[in-house]
Coordinates of C-alpha atoms in Angstrom, one line a residue:
X14 CA -83.2 19.2 87.2
X15 CA -81.0 17.2 84.9
X16 CA -81.5 17.2 81.2
X17 CA -79.4 14.8 79.1
X18 CA -79.5 13.8 75.4
X19 CA -79.8 10.1 76.4
X20 CA -80.1 8.1 79.6
X21 CA -76.4 6.9 79.6
X22 CA -74.1 8.2 82.3
X23 CA -70.5 7.1 82.7
X24 CA -70.1 6.2 86.3
X25 CA -67.0 7.2 88.2
X26 CA -64.1 4.7 87.6
X27 CA -60.7 5.3 89.1
X28 CA -58.0 5.8 86.3
X29 CA -54.8 6.4 88.1
X30 CA -53.4 8.3 85.1
X31 CA -52.2 11.5 86.9
X32 CA -48.5 12.0 87.5
X33 CA -48.7 12.9 91.2
X34 CA -49.7 16.5 90.7
X35 CA -53.4 15.8 90.6
X36 CA -53.7 17.6 87.2
X37 CA -55.4 16.5 84.0
X38 CA -53.0 15.3 81.3
X39 CA -53.4 14.2 77.7
X40 CA -54.0 10.6 78.8
X41 CA -57.2 11.7 80.7
X42 CA -58.3 13.7 77.8
X43 CA -57.9 10.8 75.3
X44 CA -59.6 8.4 77.7
X45 CA -62.7 10.6 78.3
X46 CA -62.8 11.8 74.7
X47 CA -63.2 8.2 73.5
X48 CA -66.0 7.6 76.1
X49 CA -68.1 10.7 75.9
X50 CA -69.4 10.2 72.4
X51 CA -73.0 9.2 72.3
X52 CA -73.3 9.5 76.1
X53 CA -75.7 11.7 78.2
X54 CA -73.1 12.5 80.8
X55 CA -69.6 11.5 81.9
X56 CA -68.5 11.3 85.6
X57 CA -64.8 11.6 86.0
X58 CA -62.9 9.6 88.5
X59 CA -63.3 10.7 92.1
X60 CA -61.7 14.1 92.6
X61 CA -59.7 14.5 95.8
X62 CA -60.7 17.5 98.0
X63 CA -57.3 17.7 99.7
X64 CA -53.9 16.2 98.9
X65 CA -54.0 14.5 102.3
X66 CA -57.1 12.6 101.4
X67 CA -56.0 10.7 98.3
X68 CA -56.9 7.1 97.6
X69 CA -54.2 6.9 94.8
X70 CA -51.0 8.8 94.4
X71 CA -52.1 9.2 90.7
X72 CA -55.6 10.6 91.4
X73 CA -57.1 13.7 89.9
X74 CA -57.7 16.6 92.3
X75 CA -60.0 19.6 92.7
X76 CA -58.3 20.8 95.9
X77 CA -56.8 24.0 94.5
X78 CA -57.3 26.5 91.6
X79 CA -54.3 25.2 89.8
X80 CA -56.4 22.2 88.8
X81 CA -59.0 24.3 87.0
X82 CA -57.2 24.8 83.7
X83 CA -56.9 21.1 83.0
X84 CA -60.4 20.4 84.2
X85 CA -61.8 23.1 81.9
X86 CA -60.0 21.5 78.9
X87 CA -61.4 18.1 79.9
X88 CA -64.9 19.5 80.2
X89 CA -64.6 21.2 76.8
X90 CA -63.7 17.9 75.3
X91 CA -66.7 16.1 76.8
X92 CA -69.0 19.0 75.8
X93 CA -67.7 18.9 72.2
X94 CA -69.0 15.3 72.0
X95 CA -72.4 16.3 73.3
X96 CA -72.2 15.0 76.9
X97 CA -72.5 16.7 80.2
X98 CA -69.6 16.7 82.6
X99 CA -70.1 15.4 86.2
X100 CA -67.7 16.3 89.1
X101 CA -67.7 13.4 91.6
X102 CA -66.7 14.8 95.0
X103 CA -65.8 12.4 97.8
X104 CA -64.1 12.5 101.2
X105 CA -62.7 9.0 101.9
X106 CA -62.5 9.5 105.7
X107 CA -60.8 6.4 107.1
X108 CA -60.5 5.0 103.6
X109 CA -57.7 7.4 102.6
X110 CA -54.6 5.5 101.5
X111 CA -52.4 4.7 104.5
X112 CA -49.4 4.2 102.2
X113 CA -49.4 7.9 101.0
X114 CA -47.1 10.2 102.9
X115 CA -49.0 13.2 104.3
X116 CA -52.4 11.5 104.3
X117 CA -54.6 12.0 107.3
X118 CA -57.5 10.0 108.5
X119 CA -60.9 11.1 109.9
X120 CA -64.1 9.3 110.6
X121 CA -67.2 9.3 112.7
X122 CA -65.3 7.3 115.3
X123 CA -61.7 6.2 115.9
X124 CA -62.3 2.7 114.4
X125 CA -60.2 1.3 111.6
X126 CA -61.6 -0.6 108.7
X127 CA -62.0 -4.3 109.2
X128 CA -59.9 -4.9 106.1
X129 CA -57.0 -2.9 107.5
X130 CA -55.9 0.6 107.1
X131 CA -55.1 3.5 109.5
X132 CA -56.9 4.2 112.7
X133 CA -58.8 7.4 112.1
X134 CA -59.4 10.4 114.4
X135 CA -63.0 10.7 115.7
X136 CA -64.1 14.0 114.2
X137 CA -65.0 17.0 116.4
X138 CA -67.0 20.1 115.4
X139 CA -63.9 21.8 114.0
X140 CA -63.1 18.8 111.8
X141 CA -66.6 18.8 110.5
X142 CA -66.4 22.4 109.6
X143 CA -63.2 21.9 107.8
X144 CA -64.7 19.0 105.8
X145 CA -67.8 21.2 104.9
X146 CA -65.3 23.9 103.8
X147 CA -63.6 21.4 101.5
X148 CA -66.8 20.4 99.9
X149 CA -67.9 24.0 99.4
X150 CA -64.6 24.9 97.8
X151 CA -64.7 21.9 95.6
X152 CA -68.3 22.7 94.5
X153 CA -67.3 26.3 93.8
X154 CA -64.3 25.1 91.7
X155 CA -66.6 22.6 89.9
X156 CA -68.7 25.5 88.7
X157 CA -65.7 27.5 87.7
X158 CA -64.2 24.6 85.7
X159 CA -67.4 24.3 83.6
X160 CA -68.9 21.1 85.1
X161 CA -72.6 20.7 84.5
X162 CA -73.5 18.5 87.5
X163 CA -72.0 17.6 90.9
X164 CA -72.2 14.2 92.4
X165 CA -71.7 13.7 96.1
X166 CA -70.4 10.3 97.3
X167 CA -72.5 9.3 100.3
X168 CA -72.1 5.6 100.0
X169 CA -69.5 2.8 99.5
X170 CA -68.1 3.1 103.0
X171 CA -66.6 6.6 102.5
X172 CA -66.8 9.4 105.1
X173 CA -70.5 10.3 104.7
X174 CA -71.4 6.6 104.9
X175 CA -69.2 6.3 107.9
X176 CA -71.6 8.6 109.7
X177 CA -74.7 7.0 108.2
X178 CA -73.8 3.4 108.9
X179 CA -74.7 1.9 112.4
X180 CA -71.9 -0.6 111.8
X181 CA -69.3 2.2 112.0
X182 CA -70.9 5.2 113.8
X183 CA -71.1 4.5 117.6
X184 CA -71.0 8.1 118.6
X185 CA -73.0 9.1 121.7
X186 CA -73.4 12.8 120.7
X187 CA -75.9 14.5 118.4
X188 CA -74.2 12.9 115.4
X189 CA -74.6 9.3 116.5
X190 CA -77.2 6.8 117.7
X191 CA -80.5 7.4 116.0
X192 CA -81.0 7.4 112.2
X193 CA -81.8 11.2 112.3
X194 CA -78.5 11.8 114.2
X195 CA -76.4 9.7 111.9
X196 CA -77.6 11.5 108.7
X197 CA -77.1 14.9 110.3
X198 CA -73.6 15.6 109.2
X199 CA -74.0 14.3 105.6
X200 CA -77.0 16.7 105.3
X201 CA -74.9 19.6 106.6
X202 CA -72.4 18.8 103.8
X203 CA -75.3 18.7 101.2
X204 CA -76.7 21.9 102.4
X205 CA -73.4 23.7 102.1
X206 CA -72.9 22.5 98.5
X207 CA -76.5 23.4 97.5
X208 CA -76.1 26.9 99.0
X209 CA -72.9 27.6 97.0
X210 CA -73.7 26.2 93.6
X211 CA -76.4 26.5 91.0
X212 CA -75.4 23.2 89.5
X213 CA -77.8 20.1 89.9
X214 CA -76.6 17.8 92.6
X215 CA -76.7 14.0 92.4
X216 CA -76.2 11.9 95.6
X217 CA -74.6 8.5 95.2
X218 CA -75.7 6.0 97.9
X219 CA -75.2 2.4 98.7
X220 CA -78.7 0.9 98.6
X221 CA -77.5 -1.7 101.0
X222 CA -74.1 -2.1 102.7
X223 CA -74.4 -5.9 102.4
X224 CA -73.4 -6.4 106.1
X225 CA -75.9 -7.4 108.8
X226 CA -75.3 -4.4 111.0
X227 CA -75.0 -1.8 108.3
X228 CA -77.7 0.3 106.7
X229 CA -80.2 -1.3 104.2
X230 CA -82.6 -0.2 101.5
X231 CA -85.4 0.7 104.0
X232 CA -83.0 3.2 105.5
X233 CA -81.9 4.6 102.1
X234 CA -85.6 5.0 101.0
X235 CA -86.1 7.1 104.1
X236 CA -82.9 9.0 103.5
X237 CA -83.7 9.6 99.9
X238 CA -87.1 11.2 100.7
X239 CA -85.2 13.7 102.8
X240 CA -82.7 14.3 100.0
X241 CA -85.6 15.0 97.7
X242 CA -87.0 17.6 100.1
X243 CA -83.5 19.2 100.2
X244 CA -83.5 19.7 96.4
X245 CA -81.3 16.8 95.1
X246 CA -81.7 16.3 91.4
X247 CA -81.2 12.4 91.3
X248 CA -80.1 9.4 93.4
X249 CA -77.4 7.1 92.2
X250 CA -77.9 3.6 93.7
X251 CA -75.1 1.2 94.1
X252 CA -74.2 -1.3 96.9
X253 CA -71.6 -2.4 99.4
X254 CA -68.8 -0.8 101.2
X255 CA -65.1 -0.6 100.2
X256 CA -64.2 -1.5 103.8
X257 CA -66.3 -4.6 104.4
X258 CA -67.8 -5.8 101.2
X259 CA -65.4 -4.8 98.3
X260 CA -66.8 -7.4 95.9
X261 CA -70.1 -5.5 96.0
X262 CA -68.3 -2.2 95.7
X263 CA -66.6 -3.4 92.5
X264 CA -69.5 -5.4 91.3
X265 CA -67.2 -8.4 90.9
X266 CA -68.2 -11.6 89.0
X267 CA -68.4 -13.4 92.3
X268 CA -71.5 -11.4 93.5
X269 CA -75.0 -11.8 92.0
X270 CA -75.7 -9.6 88.9
X271 CA -78.8 -7.4 89.2
X272 CA -79.0 -6.9 93.0
X273 CA -78.2 -3.2 92.6
X274 CA -80.9 -2.9 90.0
X275 CA -83.4 -4.4 92.4
X276 CA -82.4 -1.9 95.2
X277 CA -82.7 1.0 92.7
X278 CA -86.1 -0.2 91.6
X279 CA -87.4 -0.4 95.2
X280 CA -86.1 3.1 95.9
X281 CA -87.6 4.5 92.6
X282 CA -91.0 3.1 93.6
X283 CA -91.0 4.8 96.9
X284 CA -89.2 8.2 96.1
X285 CA -90.3 10.7 93.5
X286 CA -86.8 11.4 92.2
X287 CA -84.9 10.3 89.1
X288 CA -82.8 7.2 89.9
X289 CA -79.5 6.1 88.2
X290 CA -79.3 2.3 87.9
X291 CA -75.8 0.9 87.9
X292 CA -73.8 -2.4 88.4
X293 CA -72.5 -4.8 85.8
X294 CA -74.7 -3.4 83.0
X295 CA -72.6 -4.8 80.1
X296 CA -75.0 -6.1 77.4
X297 CA -77.8 -4.9 75.2
X298 CA -80.1 -7.3 77.1
X299 CA -79.2 -5.6 80.4
X300 CA -80.1 -2.2 79.0
X301 CA -83.4 -3.5 77.5
X302 CA -84.4 -4.9 80.9
X303 CA -83.6 -1.8 82.8
X304 CA -85.4 0.5 80.4
X305 CA -88.4 -1.6 79.6
X306 CA -89.1 -3.5 82.9
X307 CA -87.4 -1.4 85.6
X308 CA -88.2 1.9 83.8
X309 CA -84.8 3.3 84.8
X310 CA -84.4 7.1 84.5
X311 CA -80.7 6.8 83.9
X312 CA -78.3 4.0 83.3
X313 CA -74.8 4.2 84.9
X314 CA -72.1 2.4 82.8
X315 CA -68.8 1.8 84.4
X316 CA -66.4 -0.9 83.3
X317 CA -68.6 -1.7 80.3
X318 CA -67.3 1.6 78.8
X319 CA -63.8 0.7 79.8
X320 CA -64.1 -2.6 77.8
X321 CA -66.0 -0.9 74.9
X322 CA -66.0 2.9 74.7
X323 CA -68.8 2.7 72.1
X324 CA -71.1 0.6 74.3
X325 CA -73.9 3.3 74.4
X326 CA -73.3 4.2 70.7
X327 CA -73.8 0.6 69.7
X328 CA -76.9 0.2 71.8
X329 CA -78.3 3.4 70.2
X330 CA -77.4 2.1 66.7
X331 CA -75.2 5.1 66.1
X332 CA -72.0 2.9 66.0
X333 CA -71.9 -0.5 64.2
X334 CA -70.3 -3.6 65.7
X335 CA -70.5 -6.1 68.5
X336 CA -70.1 -5.0 72.1
X337 CA -66.7 -6.0 73.5
X338 CA -67.9 -7.4 76.8
X339 CA -66.7 -6.4 80.3
X340 CA -66.1 -9.7 82.1
X341 CA -66.5 -8.3 85.7
X342 CA -63.2 -9.9 86.6
X343 CA -61.5 -6.7 88.0
X344 CA -58.2 -8.0 86.6
X345 CA -57.2 -5.2 84.3
X346 CA -59.1 -2.3 85.9
X347 CA -58.7 -2.8 89.6
X348 CA -55.4 -4.7 89.1
X349 CA -54.0 -2.1 86.8
X350 CA -54.8 0.8 89.2
X351 CA -53.5 -1.1 92.3
X352 CA -50.2 -1.9 90.5
X353 CA -49.6 1.7 89.7
X354 CA -49.8 1.1 85.9
X355 CA -53.2 2.9 85.7
X356 CA -56.5 1.5 84.5
X357 CA -56.3 -1.2 82.0
X358 CA -58.6 -3.9 80.7
X359 CA -58.3 -7.7 80.0
X360 CA -60.3 -7.5 76.8
X361 CA -59.5 -4.0 75.5
X362 CA -55.7 -3.6 74.9
X363 CA -55.8 0.1 74.1
X364 CA -57.3 1.4 77.4
X365 CA -55.2 4.3 78.5
X366 CA -53.5 4.5 75.2
X367 CA -56.5 5.5 73.0
X368 CA -54.6 7.7 70.5
X369 CA -51.2 6.1 70.1
X370 CA -52.5 2.6 69.6
X371 CA -55.4 3.2 67.3
X372 CA -55.8 1.0 64.2
X373 CA -54.4 2.3 61.0
X374 CA -54.8 0.7 57.5
X375 CA -51.9 -1.5 56.4
X376 CA -49.5 0.2 53.9
X377 CA -48.8 -3.2 52.2
X378 CA -51.6 -5.8 52.3
X379 CA -50.5 -9.4 53.0
X380 CA -52.1 -12.8 53.6
X381 CA -51.4 -14.1 57.2
X382 CA -51.8 -17.6 58.4
X383 CA -52.4 -17.9 62.1
X384 CA -51.7 -21.2 63.8
X385 CA -54.0 -21.4 66.8
X386 CA -57.4 -19.9 67.5
X387 CA -57.1 -19.0 71.2
X388 CA -57.5 -15.5 72.5
X389 CA -54.1 -14.3 71.1
X390 CA -54.8 -15.9 67.7
X391 CA -58.3 -14.5 67.4
X392 CA -57.3 -11.0 68.5
X393 CA -54.4 -11.0 66.0
X394 CA -56.7 -12.2 63.2
X395 CA -59.4 -9.6 63.8
X396 CA -57.0 -6.7 64.1
X397 CA -55.1 -7.7 61.0
X398 CA -58.3 -8.1 59.0
X399 CA -59.6 -4.7 60.2
X400 CA -56.3 -3.2 58.9
X401 CA -57.0 -4.7 55.4
X402 CA -54.9 -7.9 55.5
X403 CA -56.2 -11.3 54.4
X404 CA -56.2 -13.8 57.3
X405 CA -56.6 -17.5 57.7
X406 CA -56.8 -19.1 61.2
X407 CA -55.9 -22.8 61.7
X408 CA -57.5 -24.3 64.8
X409 CA -57.6 -28.0 65.3
X410 CA -60.0 -28.0 68.2
X411 CA -62.5 -25.3 69.4
X412 CA -61.9 -21.6 68.9
X413 CA -61.0 -20.1 72.2
X414 CA -58.2 -22.7 73.0
X415 CA -57.5 -23.3 76.6
X416 CA -59.5 -20.3 77.6
X417 CA -62.6 -22.5 77.1
X418 CA -61.6 -23.9 80.5
X419 CA -61.3 -20.5 82.2
X420 CA -65.0 -20.1 82.9
X421 CA -65.4 -23.6 84.4
X422 CA -64.4 -22.7 88.0
X423 CA -67.2 -21.4 90.2
X424 CA -68.7 -18.0 89.4
X425 CA -66.5 -17.4 86.4
X426 CA -69.1 -18.0 83.7
X427 CA -68.9 -14.4 82.5
X428 CA -65.4 -15.2 81.0
X429 CA -67.1 -17.2 78.2
X430 CA -68.4 -13.9 76.8
X431 CA -65.1 -12.8 75.4
X432 CA -64.7 -16.1 73.4
X433 CA -68.3 -15.6 72.0
X434 CA -67.4 -12.0 71.1
X435 CA -64.2 -13.1 69.2
X436 CA -66.1 -15.8 67.4
X437 CA -68.7 -13.3 66.2
X438 CA -66.0 -10.8 65.2
X439 CA -64.2 -13.5 63.1
X440 CA -67.4 -14.3 61.3
X441 CA -68.5 -10.7 60.7
X442 CA -65.0 -9.6 59.5
X443 CA -64.7 -12.5 57.1
X444 CA -61.7 -14.2 58.7
X445 CA -61.3 -17.7 57.2
X446 CA -61.2 -20.4 59.9
X447 CA -59.8 -23.8 59.0
X448 CA -60.5 -26.5 61.7
X449 CA -57.2 -28.3 61.1
X450 CA -53.8 -28.4 62.7
X451 CA -51.4 -26.0 61.2
X452 CA -48.4 -27.9 59.7
X453 CA -45.5 -26.8 57.5
X454 CA -47.1 -28.6 54.6
X455 CA -50.2 -26.4 54.9
X456 CA -48.3 -23.2 55.4
X457 CA -45.1 -23.2 53.4
X458 CA -45.3 -22.7 49.6
X459 CA -48.9 -21.7 49.7
X460 CA -50.6 -18.3 49.4
X461 CA -49.3 -17.0 52.8
X462 CA -46.8 -14.2 53.2
X463 CA -46.2 -14.7 56.9
X464 CA -47.2 -16.9 59.8
X465 CA -48.3 -16.0 63.4
X466 CA -47.7 -18.8 65.8
X467 CA -50.3 -18.7 68.5
X468 CA -50.3 -22.4 69.5
X469 CA -50.6 -21.8 73.2
X470 CA -49.1 -23.8 76.0
X471 CA -49.4 -27.2 77.6
X472 CA -49.0 -28.3 81.3
X473 CA -45.4 -28.4 82.5
X474 CA -45.3 -31.7 84.4
X475 CA -42.4 -32.4 86.7
X476 CA -40.9 -35.9 86.7
X477 CA -42.4 -37.7 89.8
X478 CA -41.5 -41.2 90.5
X479 CA -44.3 -43.7 90.0
X480 CA -46.8 -41.2 88.4
X481 CA -48.7 -42.9 85.6
X482 CA -52.0 -41.1 85.5
X483 CA -52.8 -37.4 86.2
X484 CA -55.4 -34.8 85.3
X485 CA -55.3 -31.2 84.4
X486 CA -57.7 -28.3 84.0
X487 CA -59.9 -30.3 81.5
X488 CA -60.8 -32.2 84.7
X489 CA -63.3 -29.4 85.3
X490 CA -65.4 -30.2 82.2
X491 CA -68.8 -31.5 83.2
X492 CA -68.3 -35.0 82.0
X493 CA -65.0 -35.4 83.8
X494 CA -65.9 -34.0 87.2
X495 CA -65.5 -36.5 90.1
X496 CA -67.7 -36.5 93.2
X497 CA -67.0 -37.7 96.8
X498 CA -63.3 -38.6 96.1
X499 CA -60.0 -37.8 97.7
X500 CA -58.1 -35.6 95.3
X501 CA -54.6 -34.2 95.5
X502 CA -53.9 -31.0 93.7
X503 CA -50.2 -30.5 93.0
X504 CA -49.6 -26.8 92.5
X505 CA -51.2 -24.0 94.4
X506 CA -51.1 -21.2 91.8
X507 CA -54.1 -19.7 90.1
X508 CA -55.1 -22.8 88.2
X509 CA -54.6 -25.1 91.1
X510 CA -56.6 -23.0 93.5
X511 CA -59.5 -22.5 91.0
X512 CA -59.6 -26.3 90.4
X513 CA -59.7 -27.0 94.1
X514 CA -62.5 -24.5 94.5
X515 CA -64.6 -26.4 91.9
X516 CA -63.8 -29.8 93.2
X517 CA -64.8 -29.1 96.8
X518 CA -68.2 -28.0 95.6
X519 CA -68.9 -31.6 94.6
X520 CA -68.0 -32.9 98.0
X521 CA -64.6 -34.1 97.1
X522 CA -61.9 -34.0 99.8
X523 CA -59.1 -31.9 98.4
X524 CA -55.5 -31.6 99.5
X525 CA -53.2 -28.9 98.0
X526 CA -49.4 -29.3 97.8
X527 CA -47.3 -26.3 96.8
X528 CA -43.6 -26.1 96.4
X529 CA -43.3 -22.5 97.2
X530 CA -44.3 -20.6 100.4
X531 CA -47.4 -18.9 98.9
X532 CA -50.6 -20.0 97.2
X533 CA -52.9 -18.4 94.7
X534 CA -50.0 -16.5 93.0
X535 CA -51.3 -14.4 90.1
X536 CA -54.9 -14.5 91.2
X537 CA -56.9 -11.2 91.2
X538 CA -57.1 -10.0 94.7
X539 CA -60.9 -10.1 95.2
X540 CA -61.1 -13.6 93.7
X541 CA -58.1 -14.6 95.8
X542 CA -59.6 -13.5 99.1
X543 CA -63.0 -15.1 98.5
X544 CA -61.6 -18.3 97.1
X545 CA -59.1 -18.9 99.9
X546 CA -61.8 -18.0 102.4
X547 CA -64.0 -20.7 100.9
X548 CA -61.2 -23.3 100.9
X549 CA -60.5 -22.5 104.6
X550 CA -64.2 -23.0 105.4
X551 CA -64.1 -26.3 103.6
X552 CA -61.1 -27.4 105.7
X553 CA -58.8 -28.0 102.7
X554 CA -55.3 -28.9 103.9
X555 CA -52.6 -26.8 102.2
X556 CA -48.9 -28.0 102.3
X557 CA -46.6 -25.1 101.5
X558 CA -42.8 -25.5 100.7
X559 CA -43.6 -29.1 99.9
X560 CA -43.0 -31.3 96.9
X561 CA -44.4 -34.7 95.8
X562 CA -41.5 -37.1 95.5
X563 CA -43.3 -40.5 94.8
X564 CA -46.7 -41.9 93.9
X565 CA -47.4 -45.6 94.6
X566 CA -51.0 -46.7 94.1
X567 CA -53.1 -44.5 96.4
X568 CA -50.2 -43.4 98.6
X569 CA -48.4 -40.1 97.8
X570 CA -45.0 -39.4 99.4
X571 CA -44.3 -35.7 100.1
X572 CA -41.2 -33.9 101.4
X573 CA -41.0 -30.7 103.3
X574 CA -37.7 -29.3 104.5
X575 CA -36.1 -32.8 104.4
X576 CA -38.9 -34.5 106.3
X577 CA -40.8 -37.3 104.5
X578 CA -44.5 -38.1 105.1
X579 CA -47.3 -39.9 103.3
X580 CA -50.8 -38.9 102.1
X581 CA -53.0 -42.0 102.1
X582 CA -56.1 -42.9 100.1
X583 CA -55.6 -40.5 97.2
X584 CA -58.1 -41.4 94.3
X585 CA -56.9 -38.9 91.7
X586 CA -54.1 -36.5 91.2
X587 CA -54.5 -33.1 89.5
X588 CA -51.3 -31.4 88.2
X589 CA -51.3 -27.7 88.2
X590 CA -47.5 -27.0 88.2
X591 CA -47.4 -24.4 85.4
X592 CA -47.4 -24.2 81.6
X593 CA -44.8 -24.4 78.9
X594 CA -45.1 -23.0 75.3
X595 CA -46.1 -25.2 72.4
X596 CA -43.4 -24.0 70.0
X597 CA -42.5 -26.9 67.7
X598 CA -43.9 -25.0 64.7
X599 CA -41.3 -22.3 65.2
X600 CA -38.4 -24.7 64.5
X601 CA -40.3 -26.4 61.7
X602 CA -40.9 -23.1 59.9
X603 CA -37.6 -21.4 60.7
X604 CA -36.0 -20.1 57.5
X605 CA -38.9 -21.2 55.3
X606 CA -41.4 -18.4 55.9
X607 CA -41.4 -15.2 58.1
X608 CA -42.9 -16.1 61.5
X609 CA -44.1 -14.2 64.6
X610 CA -44.9 -15.8 68.0
X611 CA -47.5 -14.5 70.2
X612 CA -49.5 -15.3 73.4
X613 CA -48.7 -18.4 75.5
X614 CA -46.7 -19.8 72.6
X615 CA -44.1 -17.1 73.3
X616 CA -44.5 -17.0 77.1
X617 CA -47.3 -18.4 79.2
X618 CA -49.2 -15.6 80.9
X619 CA -52.7 -14.2 81.6
X620 CA -55.4 -13.4 79.1
X621 CA -54.8 -9.7 79.3
X622 CA -51.2 -10.2 78.2
X623 CA -52.2 -12.5 75.4
X624 CA -54.7 -10.1 73.9
X625 CA -52.6 -7.1 74.3
X626 CA -49.5 -8.7 72.8
X627 CA -51.5 -10.0 69.9
X628 CA -53.1 -6.6 69.2
X629 CA -49.7 -4.8 69.3
X630 CA -48.1 -7.3 67.0
X631 CA -51.0 -7.1 64.5
X632 CA -51.0 -3.3 64.8
X633 CA -47.4 -3.1 63.5
X634 CA -47.3 -5.8 60.8

């Protein structure tokens, strides 16, 4: 039985904050301290059971007693805030990181993941006994460390799911073949954990692996009924497998929102057990739907709490303010962990630095003018205002700047939410917005003490002989979109590839020309894989190491390694060859008033960099 003070549970999210020793440090404590207030329970990142089974070199462990001291301190922090602490125990099997020295790889069979990775050893009885011992030891340590609940990972393509899934498990012994045989080893693990601990046990499952030959919700309903009879306290329903369907695993913006909720609802209807609903729950409206229509027992919040640690508190009206939305982009969270920097967030610049980058009131209050109302300008304005400064934003067009184009490519609509959030924050914090272009005449000799230049960037267009007309990302606005035309996209970076993806949806024949030997540079890895797969299916030609040298009517001359060829019948040309800062105001204001430059006006980059740089600047002014 699980008793929580409210239905919100922080779902396990990989942080990557450890230093290689697997022990809790102050960064973990600060992160979970910020996210355990007004929560029912907090699940830490997956705890490795053996140093040879790590997914990350910077993962937390529960493989030895030397980890207990740090885990006790972390649990005390969470308990102090009124939440229960959940130990998430997982054996990755073949999904252990192949790049980590000393890692070893086990699975139901000796078959590597389709997405790559090491070929595992097919487990024998001795291997199974050793795995059971790892889980028993981890469960014992969980109790000793002061955890309140244990969660066992039986889904997402990890070891237990590698036995359950018919797509993986092709064994011919008593642990393969029939459904009853495939669930036998996971149940042995569960029995061992239940025997050694008095703590309630949650089992996390994929309601559907989202592959034709995997397991589906009907199998998981059947499995969950058995789990209930075993004494499991709750079922946590997610979807996908890290091996074959990572977008479902990460609940990426490219997969339909709400599918996991439907799976959980079906299971809840059939199984008399509390069910945890999870998956892109990032707005008040989502929570209302789950509580009032799906009658969710518990609500698992993952990246929503990364983006806004007070998400639950705001929903419960214990914390004031707008919810800073998770965009489901995986850019800062997955990208940060994969890069070795640790978990970050596009929209929340203090993730992983909760204490040292906290807002402090300004010692000397000033009046700042901000030239430009894009992401950087709006973040700087809000942060300065919250510190006690007066702020006026000059924006000649729409607030949001060029990020208003970012959600126009296919399946990226969620990106609009951050602009809507910033607009509401400007309004509620009383930031003055002047819809005019910032000029020296409006800034110098007025009431402003300093100016922040956040004027963004414009396309960097190379000189091409004969080019008279071209289009850029504003081509994607509804009124401008062409159909059934031959379109050349010059530049195969993030912007060019996203534009090509949108254009092919309208039956345009698209050709991509890229000067370098790689396309989709800078694109988040899940988006990159799916977008390039789509372009390949649409038979979009891609010319690498190629440049456009001349345009004459509908004929475009290209050059690759000294060889000249022509592309005929081109109706329109889209230029996606990079960006350059708009920094004229810097020279116009130099020596007349103190200035600061931020965002793309300083150096063109991604949204995460623009928001983070603006926050850090405003924090220190």
